[in-house]
CSV table of C-alpha atoms in Angstrom, one decimal:
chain,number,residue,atom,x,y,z
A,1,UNK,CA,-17.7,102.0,-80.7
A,2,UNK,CA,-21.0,103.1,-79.9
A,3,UNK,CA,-22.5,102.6,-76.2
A,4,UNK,CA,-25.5,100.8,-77.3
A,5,UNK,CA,-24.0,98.8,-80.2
A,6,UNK,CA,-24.1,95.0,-79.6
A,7,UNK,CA,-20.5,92.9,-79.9
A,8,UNK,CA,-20.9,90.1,-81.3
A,9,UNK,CA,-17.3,89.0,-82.0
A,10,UNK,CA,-14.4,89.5,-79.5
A,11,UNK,CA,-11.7,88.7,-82.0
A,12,UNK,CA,-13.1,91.2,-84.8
A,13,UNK,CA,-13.8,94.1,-82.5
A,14,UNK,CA,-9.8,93.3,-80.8
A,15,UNK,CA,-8.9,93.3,-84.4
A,16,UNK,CA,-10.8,96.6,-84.9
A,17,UNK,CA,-9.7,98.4,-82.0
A,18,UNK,CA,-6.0,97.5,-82.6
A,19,UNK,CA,-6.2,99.8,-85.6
A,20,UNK,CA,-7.1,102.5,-82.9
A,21,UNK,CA,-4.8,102.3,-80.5
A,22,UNK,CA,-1.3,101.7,-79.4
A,23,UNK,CA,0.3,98.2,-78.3
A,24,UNK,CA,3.0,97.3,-76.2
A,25,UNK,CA,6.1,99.3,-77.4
A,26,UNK,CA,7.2,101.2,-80.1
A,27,UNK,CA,10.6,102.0,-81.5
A,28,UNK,CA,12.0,105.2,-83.1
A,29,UNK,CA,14.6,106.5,-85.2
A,30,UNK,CA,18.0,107.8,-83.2
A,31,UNK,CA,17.5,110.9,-85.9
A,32,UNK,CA,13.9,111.8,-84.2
A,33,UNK,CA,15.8,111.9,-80.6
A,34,UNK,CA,17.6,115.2,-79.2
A,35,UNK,CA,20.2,113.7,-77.6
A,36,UNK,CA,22.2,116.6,-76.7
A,37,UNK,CA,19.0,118.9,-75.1
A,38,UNK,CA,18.4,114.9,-73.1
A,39,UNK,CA,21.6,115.5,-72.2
A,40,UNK,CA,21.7,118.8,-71.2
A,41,UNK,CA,17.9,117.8,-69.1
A,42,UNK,CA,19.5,115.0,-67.3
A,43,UNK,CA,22.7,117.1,-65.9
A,44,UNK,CA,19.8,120.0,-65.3
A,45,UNK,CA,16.3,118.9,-64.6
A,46,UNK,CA,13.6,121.0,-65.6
A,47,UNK,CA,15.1,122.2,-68.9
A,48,UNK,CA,13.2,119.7,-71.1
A,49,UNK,CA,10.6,118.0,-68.5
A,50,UNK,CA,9.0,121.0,-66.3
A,51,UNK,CA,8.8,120.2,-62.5
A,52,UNK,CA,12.1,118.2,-62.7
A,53,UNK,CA,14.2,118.8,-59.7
A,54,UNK,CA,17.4,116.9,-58.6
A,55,UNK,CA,16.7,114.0,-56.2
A,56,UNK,CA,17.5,113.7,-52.5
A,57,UNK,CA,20.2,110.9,-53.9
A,58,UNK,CA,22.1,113.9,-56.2
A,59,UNK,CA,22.6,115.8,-53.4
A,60,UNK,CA,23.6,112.9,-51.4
A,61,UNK,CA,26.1,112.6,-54.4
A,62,UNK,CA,27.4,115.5,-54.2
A,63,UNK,CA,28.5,115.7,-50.8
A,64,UNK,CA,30.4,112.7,-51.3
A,65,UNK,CA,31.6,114.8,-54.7
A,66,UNK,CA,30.2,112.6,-57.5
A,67,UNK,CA,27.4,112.7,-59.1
A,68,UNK,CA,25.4,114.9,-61.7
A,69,UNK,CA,26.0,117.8,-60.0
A,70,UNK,CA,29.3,117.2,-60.3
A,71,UNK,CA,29.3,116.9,-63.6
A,72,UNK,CA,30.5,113.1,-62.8
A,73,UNK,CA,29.1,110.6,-65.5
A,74,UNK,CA,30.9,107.7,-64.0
A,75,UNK,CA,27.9,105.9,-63.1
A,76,UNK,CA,25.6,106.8,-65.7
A,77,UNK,CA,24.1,103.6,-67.8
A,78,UNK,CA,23.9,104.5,-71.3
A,79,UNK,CA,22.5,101.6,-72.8
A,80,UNK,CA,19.2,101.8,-70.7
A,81,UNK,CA,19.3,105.8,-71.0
A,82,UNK,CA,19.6,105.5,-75.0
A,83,UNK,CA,17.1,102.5,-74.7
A,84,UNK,CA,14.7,105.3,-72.7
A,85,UNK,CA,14.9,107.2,-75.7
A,86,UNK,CA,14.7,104.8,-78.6
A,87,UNK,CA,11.2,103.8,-77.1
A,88,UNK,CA,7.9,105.1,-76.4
A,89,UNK,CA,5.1,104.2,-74.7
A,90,UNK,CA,1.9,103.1,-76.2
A,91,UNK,CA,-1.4,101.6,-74.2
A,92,UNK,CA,-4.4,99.5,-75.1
A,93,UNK,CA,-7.7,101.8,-74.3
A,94,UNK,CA,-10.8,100.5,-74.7
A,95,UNK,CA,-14.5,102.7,-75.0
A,96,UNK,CA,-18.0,102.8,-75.7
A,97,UNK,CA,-19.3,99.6,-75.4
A,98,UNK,CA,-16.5,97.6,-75.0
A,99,UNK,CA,-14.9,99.4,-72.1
A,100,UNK,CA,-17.9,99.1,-69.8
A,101,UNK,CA,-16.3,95.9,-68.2
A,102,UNK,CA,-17.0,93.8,-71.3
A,103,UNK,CA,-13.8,92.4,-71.9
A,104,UNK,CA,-11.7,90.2,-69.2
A,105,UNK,CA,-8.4,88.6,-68.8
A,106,UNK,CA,-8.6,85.3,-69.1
A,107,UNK,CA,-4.8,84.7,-68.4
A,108,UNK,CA,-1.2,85.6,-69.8
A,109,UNK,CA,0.6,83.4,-72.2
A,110,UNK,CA,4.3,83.9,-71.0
A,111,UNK,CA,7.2,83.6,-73.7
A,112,UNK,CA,11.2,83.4,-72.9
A,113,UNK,CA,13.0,85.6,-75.6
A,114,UNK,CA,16.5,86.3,-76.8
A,115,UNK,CA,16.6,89.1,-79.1
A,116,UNK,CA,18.2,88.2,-82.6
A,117,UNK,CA,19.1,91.2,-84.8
A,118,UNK,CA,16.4,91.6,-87.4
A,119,UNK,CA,18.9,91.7,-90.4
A,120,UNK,CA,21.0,89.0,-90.0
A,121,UNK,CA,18.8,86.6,-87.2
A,122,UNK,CA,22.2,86.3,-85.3
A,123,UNK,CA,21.5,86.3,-81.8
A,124,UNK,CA,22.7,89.5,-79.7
A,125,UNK,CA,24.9,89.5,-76.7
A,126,UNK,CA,25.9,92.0,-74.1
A,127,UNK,CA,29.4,92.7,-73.2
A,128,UNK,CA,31.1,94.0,-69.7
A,129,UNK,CA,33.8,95.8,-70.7
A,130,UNK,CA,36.6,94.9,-73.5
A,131,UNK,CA,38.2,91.9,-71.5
A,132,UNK,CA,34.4,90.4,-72.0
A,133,UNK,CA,35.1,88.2,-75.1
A,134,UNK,CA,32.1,86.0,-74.6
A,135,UNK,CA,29.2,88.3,-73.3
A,136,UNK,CA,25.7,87.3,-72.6
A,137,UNK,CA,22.5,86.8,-74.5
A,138,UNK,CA,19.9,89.3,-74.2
A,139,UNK,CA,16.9,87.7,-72.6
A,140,UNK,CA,13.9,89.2,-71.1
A,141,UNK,CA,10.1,88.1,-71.0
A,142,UNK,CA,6.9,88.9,-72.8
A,143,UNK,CA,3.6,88.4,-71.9
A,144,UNK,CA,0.9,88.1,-74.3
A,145,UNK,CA,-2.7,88.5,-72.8
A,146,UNK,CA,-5.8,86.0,-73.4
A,147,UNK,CA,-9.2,87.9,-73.7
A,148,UNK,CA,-12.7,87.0,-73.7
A,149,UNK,CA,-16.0,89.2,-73.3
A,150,UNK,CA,-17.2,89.2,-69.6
A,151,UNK,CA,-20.3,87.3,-71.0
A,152,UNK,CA,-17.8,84.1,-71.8
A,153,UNK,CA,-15.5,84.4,-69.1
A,154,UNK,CA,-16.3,81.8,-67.2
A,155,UNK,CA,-17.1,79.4,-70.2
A,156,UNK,CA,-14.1,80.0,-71.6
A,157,UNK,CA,-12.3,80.0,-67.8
A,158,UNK,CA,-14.1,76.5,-67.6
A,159,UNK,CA,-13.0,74.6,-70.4
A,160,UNK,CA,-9.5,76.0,-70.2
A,161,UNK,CA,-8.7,74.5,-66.0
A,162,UNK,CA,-10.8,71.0,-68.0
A,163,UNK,CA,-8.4,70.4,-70.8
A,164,UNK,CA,-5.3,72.4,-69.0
A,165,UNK,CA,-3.0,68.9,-68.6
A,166,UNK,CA,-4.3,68.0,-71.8
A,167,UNK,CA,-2.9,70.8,-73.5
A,168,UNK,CA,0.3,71.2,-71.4
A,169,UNK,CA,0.9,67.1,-72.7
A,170,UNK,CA,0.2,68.2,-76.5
A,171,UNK,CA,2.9,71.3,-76.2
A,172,UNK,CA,0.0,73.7,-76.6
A,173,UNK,CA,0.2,77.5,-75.2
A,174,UNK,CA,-2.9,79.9,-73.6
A,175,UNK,CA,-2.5,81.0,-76.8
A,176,UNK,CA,-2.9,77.9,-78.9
A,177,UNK,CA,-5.6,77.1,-77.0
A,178,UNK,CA,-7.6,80.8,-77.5
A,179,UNK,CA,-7.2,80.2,-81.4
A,180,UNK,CA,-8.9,76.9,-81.0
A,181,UNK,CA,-12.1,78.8,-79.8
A,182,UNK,CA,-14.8,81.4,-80.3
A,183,UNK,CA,-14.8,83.3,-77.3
A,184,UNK,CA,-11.4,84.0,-77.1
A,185,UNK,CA,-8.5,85.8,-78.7
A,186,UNK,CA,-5.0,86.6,-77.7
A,187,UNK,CA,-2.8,89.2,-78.8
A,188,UNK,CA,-0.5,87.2,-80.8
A,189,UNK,CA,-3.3,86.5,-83.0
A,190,UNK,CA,-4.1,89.8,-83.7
A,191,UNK,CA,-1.7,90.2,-86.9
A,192,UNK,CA,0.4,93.1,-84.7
A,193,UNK,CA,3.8,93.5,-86.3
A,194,UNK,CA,6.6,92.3,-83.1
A,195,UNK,CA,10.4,91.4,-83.6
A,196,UNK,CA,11.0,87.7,-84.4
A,197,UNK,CA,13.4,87.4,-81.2
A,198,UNK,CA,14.4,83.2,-80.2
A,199,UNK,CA,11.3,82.1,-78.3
A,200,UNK,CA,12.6,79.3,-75.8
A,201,UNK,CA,10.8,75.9,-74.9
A,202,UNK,CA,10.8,77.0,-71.2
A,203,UNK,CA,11.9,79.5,-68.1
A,204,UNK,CA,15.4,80.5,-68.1
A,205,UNK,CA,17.5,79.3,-65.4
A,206,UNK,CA,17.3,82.4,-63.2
A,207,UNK,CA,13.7,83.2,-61.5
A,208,UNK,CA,11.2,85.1,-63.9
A,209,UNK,CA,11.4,88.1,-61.0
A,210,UNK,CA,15.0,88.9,-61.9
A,211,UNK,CA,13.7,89.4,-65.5
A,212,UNK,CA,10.5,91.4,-64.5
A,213,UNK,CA,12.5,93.4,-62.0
A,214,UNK,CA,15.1,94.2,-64.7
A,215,UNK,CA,12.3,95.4,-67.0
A,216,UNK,CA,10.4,97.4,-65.3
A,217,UNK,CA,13.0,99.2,-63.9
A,218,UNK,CA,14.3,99.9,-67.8
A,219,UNK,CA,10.7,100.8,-69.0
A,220,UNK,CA,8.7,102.1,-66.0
A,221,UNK,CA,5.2,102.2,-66.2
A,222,UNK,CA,5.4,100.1,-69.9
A,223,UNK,CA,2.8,97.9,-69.9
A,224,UNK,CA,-0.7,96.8,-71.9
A,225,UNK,CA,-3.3,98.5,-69.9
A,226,UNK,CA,-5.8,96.3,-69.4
């Protein structure tokens, strides 16, 4: 978008730059991934990522004789190391005009998943091990972000504390709310195509930091830059 052209609309020009950019994350076929050269980098840093180097905790390993250096996969998790490589990372980036400050967070809409598979809509469970015969659902959290144009912020910021209760009594989301109004889009309105995982009425029953915790240490550094 050009520097000097005027915005007008902040959920056409979201809409425009979503067909520019990256959102959130985005899978990939198992045939596109080398697993044996990932392989092969993990037991040998360096070999596939330049600059790798073992960690002060392999050679702790290894004096206790475990360990990579080893050769000892005993402690390796394989669903989060094949997760690592069934996903990339994509980011929102914003220019010209509308990355001069223009467009602020008005808040996060937070949703309570558990992933269904997409063929059959069962949902998906976790298992420990083969004496596991009831497993666990798999949960985790995603949170959608509410943008306005600086310009409206604190309009929009205004009437949104005002009718807060009001909506919270009606069952109505950040989100909701956004659609109901000019100044204001959120990314779920945007059209993006996303997996049609459970969304819950409410928190789960642990604290939303186990879930966050959990997350980011499966997909450092994956998240919407603002």
């Amino acid at each position: 978008m050009h520097p000097r052209e005027r915005i007008r609309s902040i959920r056409h020009t979201a809409a425009y730059l979503s067909t520019h950019m990256g959102l959130g994350l985005v899978e990939q076929s198992s045939e596109d991934v080398d697993w044996d050269l990932d392989l092969l980098d993990h037991m040998v840093p360096g070999i596939k990522s330049p600059g790798a180097k073992f960690s002060e905790k392999d050679y702790e390993e290894l004096s206790e004789g475990k360990g990579r250096m080893c050769g000892d996969l005993s402690s390796m998790d394989w669903t989060r190391w094949a997760e690592d490589r069934l996903y990339r990372e994509t980011r929102i980036r914003y220019w010209g005009g509308a990355a001069r400050n223009r467009i602020r967070l008005v808040g996060i809409h937070r949703q309570y998943k558990i992933r269904v598979c997409q063929e059959c809509g069962e949902m998906l469970r976790t298992y420990e091990g083969a004496d596991d015969s009831v497993g666990n659902y798999v949960r985790y959290i995603q949170d959608n972000p509410v943008l306005s144009f600086a310009e409206h912020f604190e309009q929009v910021k205004t009437v949104y504390l005002r009718f807060k209760d009001d909506l919270k009594t009606e069952g109505m989301t950040l989100s909701d709310f956004s659609s109901l109004i000019p100044f204001a889009v959120s990314t779920l309105e945007l059209g993006l195509s996303s997996v049609c995982d459970l969304v819950m009425d409410g928190p789960f029953q642990e604290p939303d930091s186990f879930f966050l915790e959990r997350q980011k240490a499966s997909y450092p550094g994956r998240s919407i830059d603002l």
